[in-house]
mmCIF file of C-alpha atoms in Angstrom:
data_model
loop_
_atom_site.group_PDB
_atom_site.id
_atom_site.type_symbol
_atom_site.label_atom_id
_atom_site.label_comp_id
_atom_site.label_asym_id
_atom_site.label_seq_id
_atom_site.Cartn_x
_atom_site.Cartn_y
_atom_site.Cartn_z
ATOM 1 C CA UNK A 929 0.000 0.000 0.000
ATOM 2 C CA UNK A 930 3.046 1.990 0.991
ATOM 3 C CA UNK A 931 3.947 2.160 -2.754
ATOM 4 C CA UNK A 932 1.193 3.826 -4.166
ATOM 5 C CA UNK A 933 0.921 7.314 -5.157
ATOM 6 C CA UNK A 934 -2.460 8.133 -3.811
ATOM 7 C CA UNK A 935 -1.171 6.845 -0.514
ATOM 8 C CA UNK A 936 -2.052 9.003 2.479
ATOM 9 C CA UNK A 937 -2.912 7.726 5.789
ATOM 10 C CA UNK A 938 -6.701 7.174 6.282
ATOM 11 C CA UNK A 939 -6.411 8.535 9.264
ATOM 12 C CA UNK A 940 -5.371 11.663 8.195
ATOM 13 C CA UNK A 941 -7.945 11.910 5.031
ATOM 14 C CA UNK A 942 -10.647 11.128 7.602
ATOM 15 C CA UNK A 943 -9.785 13.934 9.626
ATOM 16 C CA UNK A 944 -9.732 16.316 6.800
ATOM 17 C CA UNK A 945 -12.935 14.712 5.389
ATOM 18 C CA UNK A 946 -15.154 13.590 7.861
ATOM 19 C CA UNK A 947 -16.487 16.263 8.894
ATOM 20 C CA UNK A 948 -19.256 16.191 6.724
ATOM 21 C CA UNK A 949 -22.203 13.388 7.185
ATOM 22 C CA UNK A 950 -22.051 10.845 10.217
ATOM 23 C CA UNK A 951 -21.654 7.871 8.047
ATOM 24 C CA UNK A 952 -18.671 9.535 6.341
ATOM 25 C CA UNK A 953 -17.032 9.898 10.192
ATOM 26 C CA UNK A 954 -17.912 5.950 10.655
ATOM 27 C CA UNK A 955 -16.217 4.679 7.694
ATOM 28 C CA UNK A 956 -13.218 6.449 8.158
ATOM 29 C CA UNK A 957 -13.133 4.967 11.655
ATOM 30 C CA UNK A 958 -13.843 1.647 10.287
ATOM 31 C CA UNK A 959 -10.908 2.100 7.600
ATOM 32 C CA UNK A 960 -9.092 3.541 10.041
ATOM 33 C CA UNK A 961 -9.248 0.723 12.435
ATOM 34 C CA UNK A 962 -8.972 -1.975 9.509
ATOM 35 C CA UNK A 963 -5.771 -0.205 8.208
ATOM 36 C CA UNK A 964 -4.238 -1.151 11.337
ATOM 37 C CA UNK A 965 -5.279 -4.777 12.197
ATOM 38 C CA UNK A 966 -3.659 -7.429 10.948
ATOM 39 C CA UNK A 967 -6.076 -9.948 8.042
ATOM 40 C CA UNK A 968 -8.521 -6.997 7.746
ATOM 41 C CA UNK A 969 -7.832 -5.669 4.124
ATOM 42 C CA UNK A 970 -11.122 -6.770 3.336
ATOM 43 C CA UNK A 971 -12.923 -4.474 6.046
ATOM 44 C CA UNK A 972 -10.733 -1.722 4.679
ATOM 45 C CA UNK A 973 -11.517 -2.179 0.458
ATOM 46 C CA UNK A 974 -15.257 -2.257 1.669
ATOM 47 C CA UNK A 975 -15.346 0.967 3.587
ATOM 48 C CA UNK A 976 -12.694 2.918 1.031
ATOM 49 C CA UNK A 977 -15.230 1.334 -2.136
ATOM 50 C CA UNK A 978 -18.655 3.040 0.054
ATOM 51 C CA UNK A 979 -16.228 6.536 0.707
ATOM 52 C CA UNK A 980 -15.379 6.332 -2.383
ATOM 53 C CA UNK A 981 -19.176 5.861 -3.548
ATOM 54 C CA UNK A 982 -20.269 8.424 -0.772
ATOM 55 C CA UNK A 983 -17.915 11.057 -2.863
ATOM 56 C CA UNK A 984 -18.787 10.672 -6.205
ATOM 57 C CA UNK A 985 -22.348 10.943 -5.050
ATOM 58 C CA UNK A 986 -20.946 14.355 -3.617
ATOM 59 C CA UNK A 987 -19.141 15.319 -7.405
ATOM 60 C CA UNK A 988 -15.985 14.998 -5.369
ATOM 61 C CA UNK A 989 -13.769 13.268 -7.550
ATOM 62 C CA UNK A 990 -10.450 13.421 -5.909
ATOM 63 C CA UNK A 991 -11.185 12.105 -3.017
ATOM 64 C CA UNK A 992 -13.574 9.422 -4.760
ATOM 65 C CA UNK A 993 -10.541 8.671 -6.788
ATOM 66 C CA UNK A 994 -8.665 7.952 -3.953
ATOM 67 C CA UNK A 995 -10.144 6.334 -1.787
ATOM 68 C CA UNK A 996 -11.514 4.048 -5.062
ATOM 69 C CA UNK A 997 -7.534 3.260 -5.600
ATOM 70 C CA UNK A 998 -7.154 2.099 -1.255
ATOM 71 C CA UNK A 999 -10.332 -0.040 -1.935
ATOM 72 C CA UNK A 1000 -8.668 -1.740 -5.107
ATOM 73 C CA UNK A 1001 -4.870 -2.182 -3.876
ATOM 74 C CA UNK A 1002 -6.886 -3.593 -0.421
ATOM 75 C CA UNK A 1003 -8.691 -5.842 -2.182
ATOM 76 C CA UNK A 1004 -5.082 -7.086 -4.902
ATOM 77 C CA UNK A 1005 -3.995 -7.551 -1.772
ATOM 78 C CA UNK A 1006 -6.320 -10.142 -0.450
ATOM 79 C CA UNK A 1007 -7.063 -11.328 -3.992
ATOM 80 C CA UNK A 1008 -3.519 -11.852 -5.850
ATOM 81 C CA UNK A 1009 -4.877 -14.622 -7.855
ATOM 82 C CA UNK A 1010 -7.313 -12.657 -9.635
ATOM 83 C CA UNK A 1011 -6.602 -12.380 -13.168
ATOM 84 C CA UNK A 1012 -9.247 -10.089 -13.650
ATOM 85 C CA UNK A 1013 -10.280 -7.210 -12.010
ATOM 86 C CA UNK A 1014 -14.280 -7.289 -10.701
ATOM 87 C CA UNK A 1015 -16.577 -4.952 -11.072
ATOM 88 C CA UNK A 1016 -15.981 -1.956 -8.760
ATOM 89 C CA UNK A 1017 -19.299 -2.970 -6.812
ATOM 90 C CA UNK A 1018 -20.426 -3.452 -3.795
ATOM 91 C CA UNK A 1019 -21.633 -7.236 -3.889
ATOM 92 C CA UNK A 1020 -17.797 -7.598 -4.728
ATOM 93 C CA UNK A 1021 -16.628 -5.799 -1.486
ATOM 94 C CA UNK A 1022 -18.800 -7.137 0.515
ATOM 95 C CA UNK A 1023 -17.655 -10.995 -0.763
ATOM 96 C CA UNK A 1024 -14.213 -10.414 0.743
ATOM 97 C CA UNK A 1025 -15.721 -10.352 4.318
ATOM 98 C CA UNK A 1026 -17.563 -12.820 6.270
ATOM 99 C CA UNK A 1027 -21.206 -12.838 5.647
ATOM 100 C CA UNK A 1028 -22.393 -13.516 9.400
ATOM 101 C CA UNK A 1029 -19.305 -12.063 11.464
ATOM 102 C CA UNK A 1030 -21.222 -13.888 15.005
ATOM 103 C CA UNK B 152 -17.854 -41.470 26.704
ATOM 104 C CA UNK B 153 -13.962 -42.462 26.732
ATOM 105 C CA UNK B 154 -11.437 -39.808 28.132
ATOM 106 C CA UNK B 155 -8.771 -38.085 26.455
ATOM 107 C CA UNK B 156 -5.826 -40.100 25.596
ATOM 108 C CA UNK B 157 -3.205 -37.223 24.507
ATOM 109 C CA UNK B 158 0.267 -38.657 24.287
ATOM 110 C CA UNK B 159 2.494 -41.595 24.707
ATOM 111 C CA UNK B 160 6.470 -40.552 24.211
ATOM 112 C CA UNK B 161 8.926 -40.378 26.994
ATOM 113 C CA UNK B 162 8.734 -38.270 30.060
ATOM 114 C CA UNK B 163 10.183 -34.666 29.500
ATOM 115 C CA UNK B 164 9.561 -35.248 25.647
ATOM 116 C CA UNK B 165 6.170 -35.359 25.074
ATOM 117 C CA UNK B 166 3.584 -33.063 26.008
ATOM 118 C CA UNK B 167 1.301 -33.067 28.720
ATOM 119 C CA UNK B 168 -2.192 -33.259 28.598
ATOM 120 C CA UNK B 169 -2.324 -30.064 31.148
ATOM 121 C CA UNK B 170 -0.265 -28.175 28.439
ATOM 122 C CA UNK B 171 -2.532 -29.062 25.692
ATOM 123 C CA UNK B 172 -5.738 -27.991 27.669
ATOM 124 C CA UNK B 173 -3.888 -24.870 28.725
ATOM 125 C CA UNK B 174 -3.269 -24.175 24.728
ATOM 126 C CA UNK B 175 -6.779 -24.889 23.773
ATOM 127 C CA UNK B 176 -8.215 -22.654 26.367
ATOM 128 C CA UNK B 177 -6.254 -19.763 25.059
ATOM 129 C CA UNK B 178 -7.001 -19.922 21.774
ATOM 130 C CA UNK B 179 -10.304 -20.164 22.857
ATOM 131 C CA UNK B 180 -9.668 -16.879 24.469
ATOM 132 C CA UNK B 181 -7.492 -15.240 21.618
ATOM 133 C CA UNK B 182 -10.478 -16.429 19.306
ATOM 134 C CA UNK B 183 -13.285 -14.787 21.338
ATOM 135 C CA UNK B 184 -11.133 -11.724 21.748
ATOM 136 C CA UNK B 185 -10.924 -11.479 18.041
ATOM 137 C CA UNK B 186 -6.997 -12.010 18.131
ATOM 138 C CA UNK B 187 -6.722 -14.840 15.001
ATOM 139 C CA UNK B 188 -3.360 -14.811 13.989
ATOM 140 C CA UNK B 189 -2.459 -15.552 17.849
ATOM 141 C CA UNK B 190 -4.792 -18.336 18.453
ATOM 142 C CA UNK B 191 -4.544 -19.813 14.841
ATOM 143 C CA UNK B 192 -0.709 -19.934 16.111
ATOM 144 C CA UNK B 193 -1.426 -21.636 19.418
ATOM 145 C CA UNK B 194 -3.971 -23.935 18.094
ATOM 146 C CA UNK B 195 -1.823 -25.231 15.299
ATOM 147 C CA UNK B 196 0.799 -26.198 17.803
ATOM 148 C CA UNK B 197 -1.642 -27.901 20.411
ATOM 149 C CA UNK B 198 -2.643 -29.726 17.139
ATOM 150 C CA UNK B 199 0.699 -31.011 16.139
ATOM 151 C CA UNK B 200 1.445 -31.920 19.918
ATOM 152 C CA UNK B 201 -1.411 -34.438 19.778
ATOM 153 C CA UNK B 202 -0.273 -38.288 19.689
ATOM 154 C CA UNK B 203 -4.156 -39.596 19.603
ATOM 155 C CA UNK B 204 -5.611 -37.840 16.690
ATOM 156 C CA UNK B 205 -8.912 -39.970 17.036
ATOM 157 C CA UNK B 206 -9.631 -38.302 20.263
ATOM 158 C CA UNK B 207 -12.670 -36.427 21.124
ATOM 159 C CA UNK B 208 -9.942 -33.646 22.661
ATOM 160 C CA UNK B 209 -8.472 -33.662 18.974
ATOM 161 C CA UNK B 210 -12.094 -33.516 17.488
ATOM 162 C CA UNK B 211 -12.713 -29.983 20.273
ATOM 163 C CA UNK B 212 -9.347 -28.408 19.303
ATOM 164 C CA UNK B 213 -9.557 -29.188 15.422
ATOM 165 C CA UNK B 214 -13.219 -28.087 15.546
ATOM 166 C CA UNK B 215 -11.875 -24.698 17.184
ATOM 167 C CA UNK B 216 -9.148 -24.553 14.377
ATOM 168 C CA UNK B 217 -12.187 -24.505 12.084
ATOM 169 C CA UNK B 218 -13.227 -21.737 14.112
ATOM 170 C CA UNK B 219 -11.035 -19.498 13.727
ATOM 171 C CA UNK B 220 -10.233 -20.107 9.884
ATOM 172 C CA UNK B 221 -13.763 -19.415 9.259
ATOM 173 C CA UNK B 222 -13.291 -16.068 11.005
ATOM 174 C CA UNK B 223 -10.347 -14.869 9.159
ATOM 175 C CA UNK B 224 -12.634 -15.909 5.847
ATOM 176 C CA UNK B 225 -11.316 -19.125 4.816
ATOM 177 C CA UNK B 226 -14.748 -21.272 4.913
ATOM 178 C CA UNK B 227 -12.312 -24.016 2.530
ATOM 179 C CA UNK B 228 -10.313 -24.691 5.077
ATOM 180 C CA UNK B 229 -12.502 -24.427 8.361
ATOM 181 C CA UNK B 230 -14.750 -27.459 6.174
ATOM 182 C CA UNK B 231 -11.540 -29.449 6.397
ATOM 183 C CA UNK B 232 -11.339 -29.021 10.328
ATOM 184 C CA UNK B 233 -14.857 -29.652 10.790
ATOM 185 C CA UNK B 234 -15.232 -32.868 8.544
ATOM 186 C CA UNK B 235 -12.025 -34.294 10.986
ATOM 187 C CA UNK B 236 -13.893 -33.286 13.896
ATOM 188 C CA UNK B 237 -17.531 -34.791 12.859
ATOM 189 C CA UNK B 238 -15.414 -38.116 11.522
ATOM 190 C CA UNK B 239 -13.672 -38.223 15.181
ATOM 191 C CA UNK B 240 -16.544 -37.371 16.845
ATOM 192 C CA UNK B 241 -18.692 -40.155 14.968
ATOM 193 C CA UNK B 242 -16.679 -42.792 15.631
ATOM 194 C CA UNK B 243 -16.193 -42.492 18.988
ATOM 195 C CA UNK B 244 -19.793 -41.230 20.113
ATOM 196 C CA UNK B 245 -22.137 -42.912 17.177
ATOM 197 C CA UNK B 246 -24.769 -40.899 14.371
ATOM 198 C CA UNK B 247 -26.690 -39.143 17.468
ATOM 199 C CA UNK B 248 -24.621 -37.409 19.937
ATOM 200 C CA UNK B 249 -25.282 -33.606 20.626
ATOM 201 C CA UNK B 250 -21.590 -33.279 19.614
ATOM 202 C CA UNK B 251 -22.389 -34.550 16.134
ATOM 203 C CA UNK B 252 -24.806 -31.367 15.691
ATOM 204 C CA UNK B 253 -22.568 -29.072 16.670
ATOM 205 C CA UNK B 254 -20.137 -29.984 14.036
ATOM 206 C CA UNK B 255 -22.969 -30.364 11.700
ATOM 207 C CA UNK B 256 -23.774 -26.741 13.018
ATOM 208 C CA UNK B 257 -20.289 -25.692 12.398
ATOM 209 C CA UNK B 258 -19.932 -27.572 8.859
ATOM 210 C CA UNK B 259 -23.545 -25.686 7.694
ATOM 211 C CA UNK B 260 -22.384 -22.163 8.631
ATOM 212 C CA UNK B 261 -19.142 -22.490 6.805
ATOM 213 C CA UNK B 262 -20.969 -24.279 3.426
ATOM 214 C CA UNK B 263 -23.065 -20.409 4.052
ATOM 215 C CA UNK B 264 -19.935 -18.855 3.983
ATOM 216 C CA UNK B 265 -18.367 -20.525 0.910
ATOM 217 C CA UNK B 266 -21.476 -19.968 -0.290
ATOM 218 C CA UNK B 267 -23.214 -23.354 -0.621
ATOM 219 C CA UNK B 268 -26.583 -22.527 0.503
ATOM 220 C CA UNK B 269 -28.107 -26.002 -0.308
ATOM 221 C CA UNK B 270 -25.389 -28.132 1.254
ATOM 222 C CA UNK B 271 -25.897 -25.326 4.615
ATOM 223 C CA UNK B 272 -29.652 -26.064 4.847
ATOM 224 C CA UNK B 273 -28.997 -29.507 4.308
ATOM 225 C CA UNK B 274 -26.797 -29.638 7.310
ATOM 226 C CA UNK B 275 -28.666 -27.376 9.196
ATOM 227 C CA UNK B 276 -32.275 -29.373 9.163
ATOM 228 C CA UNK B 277 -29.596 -32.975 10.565
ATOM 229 C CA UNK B 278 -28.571 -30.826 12.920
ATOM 230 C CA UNK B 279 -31.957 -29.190 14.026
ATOM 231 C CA UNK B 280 -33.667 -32.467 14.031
ATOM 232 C CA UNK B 281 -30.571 -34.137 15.976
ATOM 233 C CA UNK B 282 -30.716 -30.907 18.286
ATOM 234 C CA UNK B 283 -34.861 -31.880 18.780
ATOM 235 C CA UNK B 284 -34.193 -35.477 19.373
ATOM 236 C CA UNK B 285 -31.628 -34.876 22.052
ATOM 237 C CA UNK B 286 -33.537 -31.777 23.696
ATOM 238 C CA UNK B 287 -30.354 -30.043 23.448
ATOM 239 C CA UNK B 288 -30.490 -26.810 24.949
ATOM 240 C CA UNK B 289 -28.439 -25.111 21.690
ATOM 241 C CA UNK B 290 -31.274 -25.765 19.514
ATOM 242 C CA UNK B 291 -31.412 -21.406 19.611
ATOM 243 C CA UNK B 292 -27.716 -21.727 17.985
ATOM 244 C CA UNK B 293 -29.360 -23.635 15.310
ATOM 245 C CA UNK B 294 -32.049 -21.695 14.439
ATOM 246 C CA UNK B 295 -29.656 -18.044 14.549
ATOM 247 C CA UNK B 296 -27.847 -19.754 12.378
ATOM 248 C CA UNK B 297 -30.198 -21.229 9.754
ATOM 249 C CA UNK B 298 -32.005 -17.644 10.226
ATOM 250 C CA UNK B 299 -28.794 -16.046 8.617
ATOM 251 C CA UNK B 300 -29.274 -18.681 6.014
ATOM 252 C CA UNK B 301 -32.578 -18.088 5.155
ATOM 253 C CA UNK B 302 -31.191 -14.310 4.907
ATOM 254 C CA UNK B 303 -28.475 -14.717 2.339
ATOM 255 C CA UNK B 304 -31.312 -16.823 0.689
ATOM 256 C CA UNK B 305 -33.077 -13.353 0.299
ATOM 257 C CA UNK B 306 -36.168 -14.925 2.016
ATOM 258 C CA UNK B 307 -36.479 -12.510 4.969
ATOM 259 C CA UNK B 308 -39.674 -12.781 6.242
ATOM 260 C CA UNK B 309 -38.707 -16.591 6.708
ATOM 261 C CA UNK B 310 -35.502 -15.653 8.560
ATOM 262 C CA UNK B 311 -37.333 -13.572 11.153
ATOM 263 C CA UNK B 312 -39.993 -16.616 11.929
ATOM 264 C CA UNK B 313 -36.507 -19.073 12.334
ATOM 265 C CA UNK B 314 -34.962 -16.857 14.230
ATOM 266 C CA UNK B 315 -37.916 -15.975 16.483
ATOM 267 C CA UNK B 316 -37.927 -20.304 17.378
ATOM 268 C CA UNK B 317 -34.850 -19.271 19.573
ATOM 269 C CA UNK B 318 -36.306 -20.185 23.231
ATOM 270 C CA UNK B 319 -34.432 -17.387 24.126
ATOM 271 C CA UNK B 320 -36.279 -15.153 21.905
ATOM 272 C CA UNK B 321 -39.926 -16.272 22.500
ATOM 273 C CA UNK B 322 -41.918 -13.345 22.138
ATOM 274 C CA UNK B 323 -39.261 -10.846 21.730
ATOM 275 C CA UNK B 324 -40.161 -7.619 19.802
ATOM 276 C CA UNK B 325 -37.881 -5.023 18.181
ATOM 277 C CA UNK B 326 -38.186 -3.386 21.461
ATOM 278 C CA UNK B 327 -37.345 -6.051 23.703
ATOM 279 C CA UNK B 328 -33.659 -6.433 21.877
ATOM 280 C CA UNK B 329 -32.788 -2.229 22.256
ATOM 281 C CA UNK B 330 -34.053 -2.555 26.042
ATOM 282 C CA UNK B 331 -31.857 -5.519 26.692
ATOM 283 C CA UNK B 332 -28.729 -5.015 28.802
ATOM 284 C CA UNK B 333 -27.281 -8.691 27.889
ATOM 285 C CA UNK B 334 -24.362 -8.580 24.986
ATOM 286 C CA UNK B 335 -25.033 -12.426 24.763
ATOM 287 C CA UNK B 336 -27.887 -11.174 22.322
ATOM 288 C CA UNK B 337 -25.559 -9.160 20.338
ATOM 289 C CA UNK B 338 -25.122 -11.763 17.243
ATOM 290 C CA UNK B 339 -28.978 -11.923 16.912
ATOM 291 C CA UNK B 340 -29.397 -8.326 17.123
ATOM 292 C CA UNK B 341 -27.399 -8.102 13.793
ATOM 293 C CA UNK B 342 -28.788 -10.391 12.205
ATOM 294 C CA UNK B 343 -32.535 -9.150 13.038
ATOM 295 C CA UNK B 344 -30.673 -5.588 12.259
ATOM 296 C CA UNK B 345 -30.143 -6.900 8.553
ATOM 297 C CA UNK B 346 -33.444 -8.824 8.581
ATOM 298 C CA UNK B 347 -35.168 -5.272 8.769
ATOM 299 C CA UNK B 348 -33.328 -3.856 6.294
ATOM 300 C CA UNK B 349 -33.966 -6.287 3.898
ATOM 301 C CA UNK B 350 -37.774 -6.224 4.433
ATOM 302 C CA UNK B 351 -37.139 -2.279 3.656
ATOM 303 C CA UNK B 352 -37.658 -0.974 7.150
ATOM 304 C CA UNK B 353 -34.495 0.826 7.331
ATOM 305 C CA UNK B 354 -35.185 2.874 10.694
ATOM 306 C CA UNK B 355 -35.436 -0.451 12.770
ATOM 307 C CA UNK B 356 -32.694 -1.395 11.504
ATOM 308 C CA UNK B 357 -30.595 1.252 12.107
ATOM 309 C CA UNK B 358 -31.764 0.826 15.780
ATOM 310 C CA UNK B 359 -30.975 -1.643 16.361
ATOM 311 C CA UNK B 360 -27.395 -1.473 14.291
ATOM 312 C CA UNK B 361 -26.552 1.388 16.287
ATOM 313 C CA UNK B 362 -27.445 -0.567 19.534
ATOM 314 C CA UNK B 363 -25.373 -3.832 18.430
ATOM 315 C CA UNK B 364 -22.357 -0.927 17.459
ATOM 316 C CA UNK B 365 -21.835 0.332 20.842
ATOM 317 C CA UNK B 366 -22.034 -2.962 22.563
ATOM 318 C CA UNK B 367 -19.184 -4.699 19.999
ATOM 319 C CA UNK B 368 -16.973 -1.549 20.632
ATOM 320 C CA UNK B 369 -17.721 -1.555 24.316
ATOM 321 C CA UNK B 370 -16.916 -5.886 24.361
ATOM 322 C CA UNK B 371 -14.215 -6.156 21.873
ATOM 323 C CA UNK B 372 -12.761 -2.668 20.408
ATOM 324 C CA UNK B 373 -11.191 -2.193 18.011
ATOM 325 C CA UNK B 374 -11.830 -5.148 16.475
ATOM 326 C CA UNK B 375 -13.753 -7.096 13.157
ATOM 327 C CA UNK B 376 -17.203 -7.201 14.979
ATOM 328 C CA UNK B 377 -16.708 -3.744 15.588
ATOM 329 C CA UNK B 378 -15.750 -2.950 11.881
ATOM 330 C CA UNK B 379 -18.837 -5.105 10.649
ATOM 331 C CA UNK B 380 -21.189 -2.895 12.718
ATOM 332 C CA UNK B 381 -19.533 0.180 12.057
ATOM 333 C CA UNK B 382 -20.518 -0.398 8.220
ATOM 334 C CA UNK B 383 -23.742 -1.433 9.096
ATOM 335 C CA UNK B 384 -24.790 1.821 10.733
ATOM 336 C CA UNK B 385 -22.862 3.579 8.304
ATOM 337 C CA UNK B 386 -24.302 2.387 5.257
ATOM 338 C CA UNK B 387 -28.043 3.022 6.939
ATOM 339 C CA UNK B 388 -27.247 5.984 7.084
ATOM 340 C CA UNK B 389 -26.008 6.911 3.721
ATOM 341 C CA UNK B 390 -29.141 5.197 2.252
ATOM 342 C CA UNK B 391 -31.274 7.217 5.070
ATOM 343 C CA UNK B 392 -29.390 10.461 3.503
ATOM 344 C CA UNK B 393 -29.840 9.244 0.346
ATOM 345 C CA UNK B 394 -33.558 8.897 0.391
ATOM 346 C CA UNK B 395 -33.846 12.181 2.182
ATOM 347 C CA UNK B 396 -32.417 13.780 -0.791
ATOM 348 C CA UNK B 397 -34.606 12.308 -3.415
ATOM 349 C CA UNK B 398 -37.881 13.393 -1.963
#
C-alpha cells in the first residue's frame, strides 16, 4: 500500500474529510481501524469502495478517486490470484468479508 | 464417553495433557477476543502436539481450528477441520450425539460462507432435528444460524420466523432487543438488524445497528465485529441520507 501514489494515511484523510455526514465519520473509523489490524484488508476495500461511492455521489472526484484506488490495492492484496479485475461494486466488497461475522 | 488419551512418548519429551488444555483454552480466548493470527498460532501447535488424533480432545481443538479459519474468511479450510472433527466425533460417540450437531452446526455455517446454501440447509435441518431429538439446549444456535441462512437466501420474512424459534427469543419484539442489557444477544441483534433492512424498514434497523455498534466496541474494540457494525450503521445511514435527498 506503501507504494502507491495516492497513498495518504486514512487517518489523516478522515480527519480532513469527515467532517461532513455521520456515516462519512464511521467509515473512516472503520478504515481507520482496519488499516491497522492485521487480516482486515477486506474491512478496509469495503469501507474505502462506500467513501469512495459516498464522494462521487458528492461530485468529489479526488477524493472518490482515492479512496476508489485504497479499496482496489486492499482488495489485490487479499485477492492476488485474480486475473481479472471485478466490477468496482459493492456485492464484490462485501464478498471479501464474512457474511455472518457472530 | 472415553477420556482423552493425549500422548504416549517419553517423560520430559512429550507433552502433557495439562499443556494441551492450557493451549486450547487460550485460543479459545485469543479467538473470542478477536486475536486470530495468535490463536490460529497456538492452536496449530496444540494440534501437532497431539499423539491420539482420534480423540474427542483432537475432534474440540480441530473443531476450534475450524473456528477461527472461518473467522479470518477461509470457509475451505474451516470445512476441512470440521469434517475431521464430525469423523472423530462419529466414531467415537455414534450418528446421534449432541456433539455430532454441533459440528454439523459448524460444517452448515461455513458451506453459508463458501457460499453453498443447499449443502448449509442440508446440514442445518440434521442438525436441528438431531438438536430436537436430544432436547439439546443449543437448539437457539441452530435456528440463529439457519435464520442467517434463510437471509443470504433473500427470504427474509422466513428468517425472522426461524430466528424468532430461539427459546431465548420467544416473544421478543424489536423493542425487547434495544431494552436488553445482555451482549449475549448481540449476534442476533445483527442479524434481526439486517433482517429489517432487507424487508425495507431501514429505521429499525438502524436501531438496532446502532445498539449492536456500541455494545461490539464496548466488548471487543477495536476489532472485526466492531468494523462489521460500524458499516452497518454507516451504510443506513447513507441510504437514510440518500432517500432524504430524493424526496
Amino acid at each position: 500500500l506503501g507504494q502507491s501514489l495516492y497513498f495518504i494515511p486514512i487517518s489523516i484523510i478522515f480527519q480532513i474529510l469527515a467532517t461532513e455526514f455521520p456515516f462519512s465519520e464511521l467509515l473512516g473509523q472503520l478504515a481507520a481501524i482496519a488499516e491497522s489490524l492485521p487480516g482486515a484488508e477486506g474491512q478496509l476495500a469495503r469501507a474505502c469502495y462506500k467513501l469512495s461511492i459516498i464522494y462521487m455521489d458528492m461530485q468529489r472526484e479526488d477524493e472518490s478517486q482515492r479512496f476508489r484506488q485504497r479499496a482496489l490495492e486492499a482488495r489485490a492484496k487479499l485477492r492476488p490470484q485474480d486475473r481479472h479485475e471485478p466490477a468496482f461494486e459493492e456485492s464484490q466488497f462485501s464478498m471479501l468479508n464474512l457474511f455472518m461475522l457472530w | 464417553m472415553p477420556g482423552p488419551n493425549f500422548c504416549s512418548g517419553a517423560a520430559g519429551t512429550a507433552p502433557k495433557p495439562r499443556d494441551l488444555f492450557l493451549k486450547t483454552d487460550v485460543t479459545r480466548y485469543l479467538y473470542e477476543r478477536e486475536q486470530y493470527d495468535f490463536a490460529k498460532e497456538f492452536i496449530a501447535t496444540a494440534l501437532s502436539n497431539f499423539t491420539d488424533t482420534q480423540s474427542l480432545a483432537y475432534a474440540s481443538a480441530t473443531d476450534l481450528s475450524g473456528l477461527v479459519d472461518l473467522d479470518m474468511n477461509k470457509p475451505d479450510e474451516a470445512i476441512t477441520s470440521f469434517y475431521i472433527a464430525l469423523r472423530v466425533r462419529q466414531k467415537i460417540l455414534g450418528p446421534n450425539d449432541p456433539f455430532i450437531a454441533f459440528s454439523l452446526n459448524n460444517l452448515a455455517i461455513a458451506y453459508t460462507e463458501l457460499p453453498d446454501l443447499l449443502e448449509a440447509k442440508s446440514l442445518h435441518e440434521k442438525a436441528i432435528a438431531l438438536r430436537l431429538e436430544n432436547n439439546g439446549d443449543r437448539i437457539g444456535n441452530s435456528y440463529s444460524n439457519l435464520s442467517a441462512l434463510l437471509l443470504r437466501m433473500n427470504e427474509p420474512d422466513k428468517a425472522e420466523e426461524t430466528l424468532m424459534k430461539c427459546p431465548s427469543l420467544q416473544d421478543c419484539t424489536d423493542e425487547t432487543f434495544l431494552a436488553t442489557d445482555n451482549p449475549r444477544y448481540v449476534g442476533d441483534m445483527v442479524l434481526l438488524s439486517r433482517i429489517r433492512r432487507a424487508q425495507g424498514r431501514n429505521d429499525d434497523a438502524l436501531r438496532l445497528a446502532s445498539k449492536a455498534l456500541a455494545w461490539r466496541q464496548k466488548v471487543h474494540g477495536d476489532r472485526f465485529k466492531t468494523c462489521d457494525s460500524l458499516y452497518d450503521v454507516a451504510s443506513l445511514l447513507h441510504l437514510q441520507t440518500r432517500s432524504a435527498s430524493a424526496m
